[in-house]
mmCIF file of C-alpha atoms in Angstrom:
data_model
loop_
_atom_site.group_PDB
_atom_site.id
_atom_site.type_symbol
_atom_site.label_atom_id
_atom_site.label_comp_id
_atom_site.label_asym_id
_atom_site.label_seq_id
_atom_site.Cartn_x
_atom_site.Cartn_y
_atom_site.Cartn_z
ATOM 1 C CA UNK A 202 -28.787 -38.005 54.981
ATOM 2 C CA UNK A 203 -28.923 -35.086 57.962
ATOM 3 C CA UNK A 204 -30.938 -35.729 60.967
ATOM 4 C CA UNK A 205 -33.247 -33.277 59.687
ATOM 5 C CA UNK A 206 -34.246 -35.057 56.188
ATOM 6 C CA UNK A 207 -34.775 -38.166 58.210
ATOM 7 C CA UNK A 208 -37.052 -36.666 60.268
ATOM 8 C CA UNK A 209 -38.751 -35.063 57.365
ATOM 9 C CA UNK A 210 -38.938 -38.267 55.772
ATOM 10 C CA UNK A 211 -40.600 -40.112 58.542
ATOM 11 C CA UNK A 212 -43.374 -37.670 58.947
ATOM 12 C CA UNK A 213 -43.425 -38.587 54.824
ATOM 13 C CA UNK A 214 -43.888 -41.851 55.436
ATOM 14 C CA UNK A 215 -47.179 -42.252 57.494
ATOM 15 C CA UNK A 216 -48.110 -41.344 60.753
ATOM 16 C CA UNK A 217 -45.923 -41.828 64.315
ATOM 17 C CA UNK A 218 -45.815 -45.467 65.850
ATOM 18 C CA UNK A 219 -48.018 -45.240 68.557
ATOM 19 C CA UNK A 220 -50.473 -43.355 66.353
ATOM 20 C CA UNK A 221 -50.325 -46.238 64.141
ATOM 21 C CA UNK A 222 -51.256 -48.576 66.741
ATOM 22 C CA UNK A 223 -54.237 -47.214 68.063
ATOM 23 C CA UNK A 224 -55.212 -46.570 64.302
ATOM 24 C CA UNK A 225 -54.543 -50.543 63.283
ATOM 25 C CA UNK A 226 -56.246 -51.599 66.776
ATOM 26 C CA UNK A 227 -59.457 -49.506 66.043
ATOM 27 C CA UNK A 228 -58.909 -51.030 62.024
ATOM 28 C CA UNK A 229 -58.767 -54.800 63.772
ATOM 29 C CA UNK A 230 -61.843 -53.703 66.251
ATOM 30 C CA UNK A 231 -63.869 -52.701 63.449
ATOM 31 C CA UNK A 232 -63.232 -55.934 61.190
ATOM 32 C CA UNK A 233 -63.853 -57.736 64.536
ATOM 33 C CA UNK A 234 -67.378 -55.937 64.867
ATOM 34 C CA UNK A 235 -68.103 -56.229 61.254
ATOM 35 C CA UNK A 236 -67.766 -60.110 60.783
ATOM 36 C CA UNK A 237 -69.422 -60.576 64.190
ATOM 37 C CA UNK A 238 -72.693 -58.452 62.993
ATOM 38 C CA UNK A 239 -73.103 -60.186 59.721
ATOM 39 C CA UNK A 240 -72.754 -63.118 61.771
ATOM 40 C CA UNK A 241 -75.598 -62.298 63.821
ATOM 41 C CA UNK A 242 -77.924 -60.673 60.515
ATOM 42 C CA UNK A 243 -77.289 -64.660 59.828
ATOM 43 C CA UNK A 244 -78.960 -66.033 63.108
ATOM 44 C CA UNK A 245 -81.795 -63.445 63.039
ATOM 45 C CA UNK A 246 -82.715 -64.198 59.140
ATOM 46 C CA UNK A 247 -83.252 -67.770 60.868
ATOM 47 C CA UNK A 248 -84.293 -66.920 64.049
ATOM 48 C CA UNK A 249 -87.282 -65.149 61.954
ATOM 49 C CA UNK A 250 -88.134 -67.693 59.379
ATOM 50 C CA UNK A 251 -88.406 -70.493 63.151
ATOM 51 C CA UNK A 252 -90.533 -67.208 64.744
ATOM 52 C CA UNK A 253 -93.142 -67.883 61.670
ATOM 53 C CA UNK A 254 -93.176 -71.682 61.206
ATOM 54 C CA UNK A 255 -93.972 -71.334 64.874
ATOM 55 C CA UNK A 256 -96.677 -68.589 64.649
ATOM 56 C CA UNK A 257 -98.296 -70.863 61.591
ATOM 57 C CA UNK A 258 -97.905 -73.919 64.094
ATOM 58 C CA UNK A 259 -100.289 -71.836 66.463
ATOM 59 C CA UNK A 260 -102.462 -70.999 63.722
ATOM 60 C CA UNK A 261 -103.293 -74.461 63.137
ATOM 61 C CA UNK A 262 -103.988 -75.870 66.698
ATOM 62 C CA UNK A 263 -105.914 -72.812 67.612
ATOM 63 C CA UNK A 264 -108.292 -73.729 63.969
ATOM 64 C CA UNK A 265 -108.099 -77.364 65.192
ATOM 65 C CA UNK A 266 -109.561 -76.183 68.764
ATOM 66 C CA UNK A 267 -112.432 -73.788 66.773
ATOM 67 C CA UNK A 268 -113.345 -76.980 64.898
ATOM 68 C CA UNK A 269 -113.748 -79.580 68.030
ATOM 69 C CA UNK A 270 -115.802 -76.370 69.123
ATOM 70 C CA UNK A 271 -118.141 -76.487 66.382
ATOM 71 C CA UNK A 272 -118.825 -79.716 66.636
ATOM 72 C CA UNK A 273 -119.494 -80.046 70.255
ATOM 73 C CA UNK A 274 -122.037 -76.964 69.474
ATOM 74 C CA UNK A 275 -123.758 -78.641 66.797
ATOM 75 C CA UNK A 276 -124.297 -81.892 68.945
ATOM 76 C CA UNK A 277 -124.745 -80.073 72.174
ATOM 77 C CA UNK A 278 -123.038 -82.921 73.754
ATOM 78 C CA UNK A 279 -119.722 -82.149 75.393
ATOM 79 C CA UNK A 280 -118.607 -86.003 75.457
ATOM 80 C CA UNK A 281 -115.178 -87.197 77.543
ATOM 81 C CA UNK A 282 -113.621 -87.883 74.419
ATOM 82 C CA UNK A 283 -114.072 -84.137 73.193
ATOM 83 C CA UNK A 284 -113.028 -82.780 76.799
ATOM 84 C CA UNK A 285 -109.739 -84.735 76.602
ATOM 85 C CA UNK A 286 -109.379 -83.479 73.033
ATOM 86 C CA UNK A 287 -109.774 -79.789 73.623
ATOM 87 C CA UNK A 288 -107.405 -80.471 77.001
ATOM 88 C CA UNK A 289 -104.681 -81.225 74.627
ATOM 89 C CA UNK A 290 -104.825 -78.821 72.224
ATOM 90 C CA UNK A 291 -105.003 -75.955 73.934
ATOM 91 C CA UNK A 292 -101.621 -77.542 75.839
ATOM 92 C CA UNK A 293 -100.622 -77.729 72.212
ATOM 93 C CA UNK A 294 -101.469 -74.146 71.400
ATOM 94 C CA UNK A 295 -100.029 -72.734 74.874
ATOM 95 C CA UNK A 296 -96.864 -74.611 73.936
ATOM 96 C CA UNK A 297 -96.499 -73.340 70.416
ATOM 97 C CA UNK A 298 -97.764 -69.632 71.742
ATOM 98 C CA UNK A 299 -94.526 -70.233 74.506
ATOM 99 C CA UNK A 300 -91.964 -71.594 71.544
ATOM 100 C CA UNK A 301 -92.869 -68.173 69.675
ATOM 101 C CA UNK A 302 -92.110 -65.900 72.323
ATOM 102 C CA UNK A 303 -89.059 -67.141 73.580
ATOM 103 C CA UNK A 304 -88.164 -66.805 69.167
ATOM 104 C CA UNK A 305 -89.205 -63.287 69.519
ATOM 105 C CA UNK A 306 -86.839 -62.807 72.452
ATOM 106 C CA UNK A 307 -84.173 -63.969 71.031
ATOM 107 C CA UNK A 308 -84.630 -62.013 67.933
ATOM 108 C CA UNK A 309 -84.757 -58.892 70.103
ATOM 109 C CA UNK A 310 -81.749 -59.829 71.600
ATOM 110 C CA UNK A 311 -79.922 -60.367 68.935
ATOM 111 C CA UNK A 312 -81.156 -57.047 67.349
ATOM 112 C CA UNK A 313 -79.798 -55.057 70.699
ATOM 113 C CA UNK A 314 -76.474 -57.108 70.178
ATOM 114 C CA UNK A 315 -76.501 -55.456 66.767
ATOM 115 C CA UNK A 316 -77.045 -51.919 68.117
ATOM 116 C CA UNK A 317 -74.596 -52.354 70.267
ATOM 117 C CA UNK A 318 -71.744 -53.072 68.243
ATOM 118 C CA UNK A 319 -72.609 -50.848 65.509
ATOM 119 C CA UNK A 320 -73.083 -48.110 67.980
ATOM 120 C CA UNK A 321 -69.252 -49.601 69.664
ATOM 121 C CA UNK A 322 -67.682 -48.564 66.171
ATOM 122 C CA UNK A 323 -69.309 -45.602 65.695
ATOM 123 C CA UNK A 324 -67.835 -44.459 69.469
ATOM 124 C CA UNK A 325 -64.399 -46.212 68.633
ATOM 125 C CA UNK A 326 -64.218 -44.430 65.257
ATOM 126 C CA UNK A 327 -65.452 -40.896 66.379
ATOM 127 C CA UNK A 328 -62.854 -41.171 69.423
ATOM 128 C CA UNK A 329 -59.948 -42.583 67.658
ATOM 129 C CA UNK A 330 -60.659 -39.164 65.025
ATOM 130 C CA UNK A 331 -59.491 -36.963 68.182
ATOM 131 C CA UNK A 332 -56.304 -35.033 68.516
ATOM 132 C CA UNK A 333 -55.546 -33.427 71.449
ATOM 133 C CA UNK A 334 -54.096 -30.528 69.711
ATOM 134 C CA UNK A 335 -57.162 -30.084 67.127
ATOM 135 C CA UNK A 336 -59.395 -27.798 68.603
ATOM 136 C CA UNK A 337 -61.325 -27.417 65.525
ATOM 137 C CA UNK A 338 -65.145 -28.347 66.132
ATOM 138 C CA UNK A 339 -66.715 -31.244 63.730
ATOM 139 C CA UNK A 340 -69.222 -29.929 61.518
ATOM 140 C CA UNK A 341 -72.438 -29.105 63.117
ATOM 141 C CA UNK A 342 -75.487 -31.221 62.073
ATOM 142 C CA UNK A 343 -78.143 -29.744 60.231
ATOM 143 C CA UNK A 344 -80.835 -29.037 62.953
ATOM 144 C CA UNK A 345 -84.199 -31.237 60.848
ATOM 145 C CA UNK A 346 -81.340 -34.258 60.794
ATOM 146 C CA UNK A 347 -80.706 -33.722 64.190
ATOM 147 C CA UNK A 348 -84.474 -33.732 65.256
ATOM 148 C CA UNK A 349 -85.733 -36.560 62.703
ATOM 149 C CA UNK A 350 -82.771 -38.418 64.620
ATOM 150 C CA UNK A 351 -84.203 -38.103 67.895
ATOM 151 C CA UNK A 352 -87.731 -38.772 66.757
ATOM 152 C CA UNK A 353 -86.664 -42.083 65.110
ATOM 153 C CA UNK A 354 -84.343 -43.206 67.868
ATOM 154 C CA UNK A 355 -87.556 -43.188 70.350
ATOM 155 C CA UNK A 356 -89.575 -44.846 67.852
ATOM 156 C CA UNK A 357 -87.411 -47.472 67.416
ATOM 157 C CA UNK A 358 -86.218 -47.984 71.513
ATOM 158 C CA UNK A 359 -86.667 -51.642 72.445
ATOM 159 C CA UNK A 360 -90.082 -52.443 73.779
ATOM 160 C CA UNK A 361 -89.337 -54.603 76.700
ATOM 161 C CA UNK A 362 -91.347 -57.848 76.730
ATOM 162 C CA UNK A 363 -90.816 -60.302 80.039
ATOM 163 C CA UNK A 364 -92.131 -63.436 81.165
ATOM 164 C CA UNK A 365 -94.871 -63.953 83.095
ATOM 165 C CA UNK A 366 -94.574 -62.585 86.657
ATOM 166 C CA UNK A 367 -91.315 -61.264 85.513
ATOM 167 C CA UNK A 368 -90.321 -57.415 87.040
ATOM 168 C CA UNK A 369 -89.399 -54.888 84.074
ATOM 169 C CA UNK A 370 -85.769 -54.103 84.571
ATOM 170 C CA UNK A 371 -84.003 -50.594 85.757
ATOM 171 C CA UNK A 372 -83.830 -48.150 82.757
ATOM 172 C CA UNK A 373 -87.480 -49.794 81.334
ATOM 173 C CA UNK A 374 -90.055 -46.930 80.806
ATOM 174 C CA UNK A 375 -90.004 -44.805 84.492
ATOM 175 C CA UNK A 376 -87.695 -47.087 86.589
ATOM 176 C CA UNK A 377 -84.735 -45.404 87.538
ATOM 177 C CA UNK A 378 -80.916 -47.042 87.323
ATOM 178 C CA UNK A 379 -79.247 -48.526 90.058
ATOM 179 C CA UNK A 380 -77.484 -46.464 92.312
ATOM 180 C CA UNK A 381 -74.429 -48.543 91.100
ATOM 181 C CA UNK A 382 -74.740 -48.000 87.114
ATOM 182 C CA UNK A 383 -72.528 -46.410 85.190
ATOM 183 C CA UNK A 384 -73.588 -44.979 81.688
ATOM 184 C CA UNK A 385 -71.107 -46.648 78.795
ATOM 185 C CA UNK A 386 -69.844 -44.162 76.569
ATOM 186 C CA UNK A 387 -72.124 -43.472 73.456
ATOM 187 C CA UNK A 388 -75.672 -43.468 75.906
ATOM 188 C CA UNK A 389 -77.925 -40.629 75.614
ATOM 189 C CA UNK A 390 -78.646 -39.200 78.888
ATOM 190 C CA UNK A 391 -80.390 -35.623 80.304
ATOM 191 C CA UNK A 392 -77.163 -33.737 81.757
ATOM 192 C CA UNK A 393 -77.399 -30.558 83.509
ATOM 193 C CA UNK A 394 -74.877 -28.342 82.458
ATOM 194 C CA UNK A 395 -74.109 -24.934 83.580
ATOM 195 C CA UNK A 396 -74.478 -22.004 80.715
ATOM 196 C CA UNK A 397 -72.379 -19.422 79.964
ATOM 197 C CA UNK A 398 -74.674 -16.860 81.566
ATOM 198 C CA UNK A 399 -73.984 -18.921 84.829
ATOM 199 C CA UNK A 400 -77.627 -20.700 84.346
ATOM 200 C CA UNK A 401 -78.393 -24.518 85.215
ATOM 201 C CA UNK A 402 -80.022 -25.934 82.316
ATOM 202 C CA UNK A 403 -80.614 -29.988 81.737
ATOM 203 C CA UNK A 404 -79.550 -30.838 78.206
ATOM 204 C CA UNK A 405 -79.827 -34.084 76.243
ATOM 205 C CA UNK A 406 -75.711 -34.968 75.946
ATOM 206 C CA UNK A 407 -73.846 -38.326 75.004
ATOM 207 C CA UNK A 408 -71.587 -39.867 77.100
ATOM 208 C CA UNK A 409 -67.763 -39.362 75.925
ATOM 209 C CA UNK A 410 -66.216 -41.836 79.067
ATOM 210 C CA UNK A 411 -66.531 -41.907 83.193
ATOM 211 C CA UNK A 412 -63.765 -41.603 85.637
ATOM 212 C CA UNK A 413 -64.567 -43.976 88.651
ATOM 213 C CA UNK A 414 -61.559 -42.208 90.294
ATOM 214 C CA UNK A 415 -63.093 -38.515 90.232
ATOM 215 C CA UNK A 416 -66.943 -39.944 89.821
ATOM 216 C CA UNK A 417 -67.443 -37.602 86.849
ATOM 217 C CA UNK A 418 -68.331 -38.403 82.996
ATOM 218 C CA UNK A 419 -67.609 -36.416 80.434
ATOM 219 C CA UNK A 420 -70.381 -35.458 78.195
ATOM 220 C CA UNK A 421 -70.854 -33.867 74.449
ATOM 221 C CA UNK A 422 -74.196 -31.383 74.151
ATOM 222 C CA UNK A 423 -75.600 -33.454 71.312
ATOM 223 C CA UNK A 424 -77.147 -30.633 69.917
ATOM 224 C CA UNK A 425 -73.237 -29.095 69.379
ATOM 225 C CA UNK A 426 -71.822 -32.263 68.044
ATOM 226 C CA UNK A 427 -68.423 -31.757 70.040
ATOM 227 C CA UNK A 428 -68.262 -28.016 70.325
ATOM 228 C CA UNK A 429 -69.852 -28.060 74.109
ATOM 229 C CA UNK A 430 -68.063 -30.803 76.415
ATOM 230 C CA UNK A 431 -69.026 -30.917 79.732
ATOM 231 C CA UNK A 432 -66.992 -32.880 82.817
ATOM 232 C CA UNK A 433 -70.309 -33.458 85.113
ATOM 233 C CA UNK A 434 -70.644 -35.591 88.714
ATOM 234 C CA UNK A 435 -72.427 -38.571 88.727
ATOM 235 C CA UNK A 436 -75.816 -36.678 90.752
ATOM 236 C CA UNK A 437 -75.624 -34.390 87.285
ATOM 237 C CA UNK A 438 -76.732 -37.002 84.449
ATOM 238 C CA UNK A 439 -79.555 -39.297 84.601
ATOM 239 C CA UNK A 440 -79.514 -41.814 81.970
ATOM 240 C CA UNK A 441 -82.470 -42.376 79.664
ATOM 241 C CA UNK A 442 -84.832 -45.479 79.449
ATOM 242 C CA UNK A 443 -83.056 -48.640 77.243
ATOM 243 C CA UNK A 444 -86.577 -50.014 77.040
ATOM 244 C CA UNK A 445 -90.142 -49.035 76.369
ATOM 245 C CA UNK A 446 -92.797 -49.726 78.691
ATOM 246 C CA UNK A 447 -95.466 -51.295 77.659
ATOM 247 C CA UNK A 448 -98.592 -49.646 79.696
ATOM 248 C CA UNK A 449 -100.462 -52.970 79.494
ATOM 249 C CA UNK A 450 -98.662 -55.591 80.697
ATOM 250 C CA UNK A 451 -96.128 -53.189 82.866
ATOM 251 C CA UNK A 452 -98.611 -50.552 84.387
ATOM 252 C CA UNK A 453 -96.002 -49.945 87.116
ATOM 253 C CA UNK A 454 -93.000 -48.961 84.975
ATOM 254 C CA UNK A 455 -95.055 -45.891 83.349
ATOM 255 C CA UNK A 456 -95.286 -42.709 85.060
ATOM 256 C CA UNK A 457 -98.325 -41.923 86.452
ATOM 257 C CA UNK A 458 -100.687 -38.963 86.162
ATOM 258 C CA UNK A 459 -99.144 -35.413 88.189
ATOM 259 C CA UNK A 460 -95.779 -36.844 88.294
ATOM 260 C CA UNK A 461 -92.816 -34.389 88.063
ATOM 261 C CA UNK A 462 -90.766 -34.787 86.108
ATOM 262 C CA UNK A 463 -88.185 -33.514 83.166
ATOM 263 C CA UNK A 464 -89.318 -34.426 79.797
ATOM 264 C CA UNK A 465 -87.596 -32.807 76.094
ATOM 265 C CA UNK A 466 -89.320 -29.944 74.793
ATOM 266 C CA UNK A 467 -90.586 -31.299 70.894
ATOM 267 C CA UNK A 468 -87.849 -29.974 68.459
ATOM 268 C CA UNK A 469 -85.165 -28.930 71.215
ATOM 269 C CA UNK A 470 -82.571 -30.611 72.840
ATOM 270 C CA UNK A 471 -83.196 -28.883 76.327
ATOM 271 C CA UNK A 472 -85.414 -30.651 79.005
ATOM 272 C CA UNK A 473 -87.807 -28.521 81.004
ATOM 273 C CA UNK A 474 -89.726 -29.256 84.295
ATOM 274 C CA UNK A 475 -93.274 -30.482 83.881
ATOM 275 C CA UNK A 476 -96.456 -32.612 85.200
ATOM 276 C CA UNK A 477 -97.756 -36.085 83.566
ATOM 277 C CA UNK A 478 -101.147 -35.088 82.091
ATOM 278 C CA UNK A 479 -101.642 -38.089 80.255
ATOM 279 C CA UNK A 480 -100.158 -41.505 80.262
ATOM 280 C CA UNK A 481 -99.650 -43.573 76.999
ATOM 281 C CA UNK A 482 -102.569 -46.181 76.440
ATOM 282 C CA UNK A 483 -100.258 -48.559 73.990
ATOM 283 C CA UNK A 484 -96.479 -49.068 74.186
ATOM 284 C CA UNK A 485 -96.846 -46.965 70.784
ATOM 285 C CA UNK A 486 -97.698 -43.836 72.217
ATOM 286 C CA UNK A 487 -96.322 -40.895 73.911
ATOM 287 C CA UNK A 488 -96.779 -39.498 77.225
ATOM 288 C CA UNK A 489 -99.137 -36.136 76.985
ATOM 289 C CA UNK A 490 -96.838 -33.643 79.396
ATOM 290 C CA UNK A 491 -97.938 -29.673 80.884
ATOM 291 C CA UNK A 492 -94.281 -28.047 80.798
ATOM 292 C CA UNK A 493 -93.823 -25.372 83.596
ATOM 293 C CA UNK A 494 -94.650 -21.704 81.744
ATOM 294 C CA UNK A 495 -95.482 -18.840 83.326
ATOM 295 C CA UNK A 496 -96.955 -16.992 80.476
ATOM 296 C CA UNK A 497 -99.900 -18.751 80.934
ATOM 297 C CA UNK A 498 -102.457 -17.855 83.605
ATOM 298 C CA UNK A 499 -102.403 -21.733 84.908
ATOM 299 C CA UNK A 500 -98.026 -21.729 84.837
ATOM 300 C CA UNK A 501 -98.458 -24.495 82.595
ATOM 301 C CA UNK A 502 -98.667 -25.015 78.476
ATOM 302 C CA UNK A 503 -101.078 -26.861 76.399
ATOM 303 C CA UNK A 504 -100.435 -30.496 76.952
ATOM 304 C CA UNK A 505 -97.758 -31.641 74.443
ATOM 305 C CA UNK A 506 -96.712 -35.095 73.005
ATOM 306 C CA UNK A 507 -92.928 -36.671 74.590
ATOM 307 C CA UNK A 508 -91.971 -40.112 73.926
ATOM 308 C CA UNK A 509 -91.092 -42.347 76.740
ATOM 309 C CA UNK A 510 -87.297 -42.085 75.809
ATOM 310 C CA UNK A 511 -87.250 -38.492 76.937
ATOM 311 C CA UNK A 512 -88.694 -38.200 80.101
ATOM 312 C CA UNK A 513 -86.636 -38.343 83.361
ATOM 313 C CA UNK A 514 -86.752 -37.754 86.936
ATOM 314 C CA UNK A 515 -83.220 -36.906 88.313
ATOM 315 C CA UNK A 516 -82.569 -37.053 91.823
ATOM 316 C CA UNK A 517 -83.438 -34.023 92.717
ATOM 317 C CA UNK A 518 -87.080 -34.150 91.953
ATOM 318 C CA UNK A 519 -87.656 -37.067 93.390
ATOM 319 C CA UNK A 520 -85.688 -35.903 96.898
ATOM 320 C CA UNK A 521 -88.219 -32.585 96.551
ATOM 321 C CA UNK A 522 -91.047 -34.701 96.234
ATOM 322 C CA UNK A 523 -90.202 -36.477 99.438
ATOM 323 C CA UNK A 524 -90.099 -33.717 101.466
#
């Protein structure tokens, strides 16, 4: 057989070597993920069933301690016997209360381990699809999936939930990163990008990988799914919040009213400079933000709904508000 019909033959047969060894190492990393997720659906099906024989545990001492109330009301006699009594149940009900939300913890930990590795494969799977020869762009997502995407991924951001005199965390609600962090790849973040008209414009993007030797990522305009990739410095993308805020128990990790800041317009993909108008009440709801507009006589629009997840203050702003 010539030299020729052997190479024909082994293009035939299946792809290169090396391109099938990256293809069985992403096959063996997504078995790996798979059998480790189900593993953890397992531990959260029982972490949730403990979470409610808890919560019914509370349910009873905290009837037990409206009882012993009712009776020291109807004798109007709060005896030593009864003060003892209602000193250990409400130990008993603070300890059941305590045993419930360290359950809930876990279970939200467990569910971000979950996120994590499904959103691992989905990176390792749309990276291991590239050819550096194919310059043909993906298919471009329908623009109502796209936006019912974004809409549901805020909705369903972590809500971060600490101990008692415990500090929310960098990336919860308006507290910035650490100068040190580095984005991993799949993270939405607010990029700013130059346009083709030679305009600066801050985009929502998804991190592809970072360079530590040049300090730059390299970002994909989500809205382009792969046709737009942009090689940005570090100072050009500000990650987005990992958790929500909640305004009640973490006042100080929620914007306050006038801030500046950049915040996604609803139903684009583009983030615009504007002011805090209102802050949200429950972890549930959305900031209420004036976006910068000079067709109106006050340079500012109506005051429109953004969820926590998309509103940032890069650098920048924060620099200009110093001075």
């Amino acid at each position: 057989m010539s030299a020729s019909s052997a190479s024909s033959s082994s293009m035939m047969a299946g792809p290169m070597p090396l391109q099938q060894g990256i293809i069985n190492a992403n096959q063996a990393r997504f078995a790996g993920n798979d059998e480790k997720i189900q593993e953890l659906l397992r531990e959260l099906h029982t972490t949730i069933f403990d979470t409610q024989k808890e919560r019914e545990n509370g349910f009873h001492s905290l009837d037990n301690i409206a009882k012993t109330h009712d009776k020291i009301q109807s004798e109007q006699k709060l005896t030593t016997y009864y003060r003892q009594k209602l000193r250990n149940l409400y130990s008993t009900a603070l300890a059941d209360a305590g045993n419930e939300c360290d359950l809930l913890r876990k279970g939200l930990a467990i569910i971000t381990q979950i996120k994590t590795l499904q959103e691992e494969k989905r990176m390792a799977a749309r990276i291991s699809g590239m050819h550096p020869h194919d310059d043909q762009p993906r298919k471009t997502m329908r623009r109502g999936v796209l936006m019912s995407m974004l809409q549901k991924s805020a909705q369903t951001l972590p809500l971060w939930i600490g101990k008692p005199d415990e500090k929310p965390p960098p990336l919860c609600g308006a507290i910035p990163s650490s100068v040190d962090y580095i984005a991993k790849p799949g993270d939405k973040v607010a990029a700013r990008v130059r346009t083709e008209e030679g305009e600066e414009q801050w985009i929502l993007a998804e991190v592809i990988s970072f360079n530590p030797t040049s300090n730059k990522y390299e970002v994909d305009d989500i809205d382009e799914e792969g046709k737009e990739r942009h090689t940005l410095s570090k100072r050009r993308v500000v990650p987005l919040p990992q958790w929500r805020a909640n305004p009640d128990t973490d006042p100080d990790a929620i914007y306050s009213k006038g801030t500046l800041v950049m915040a996604l317009y609803p139903q684009t993909t583009c983030f615009y400079r504007s002011v805090i108008h209102v802050q949200p009440k429950t972890s549930q709801d959305e900031y209420l933000v004036l976006f910068e507009d000079n067709s109106y006589a006050d340079g500012y629009s109506p005051a429109l709904p953004v969820a926590q997840k998309y509103v940032v203050v890069p650098k920048e702003l924060r620099e200009s508000k110093r001075r």
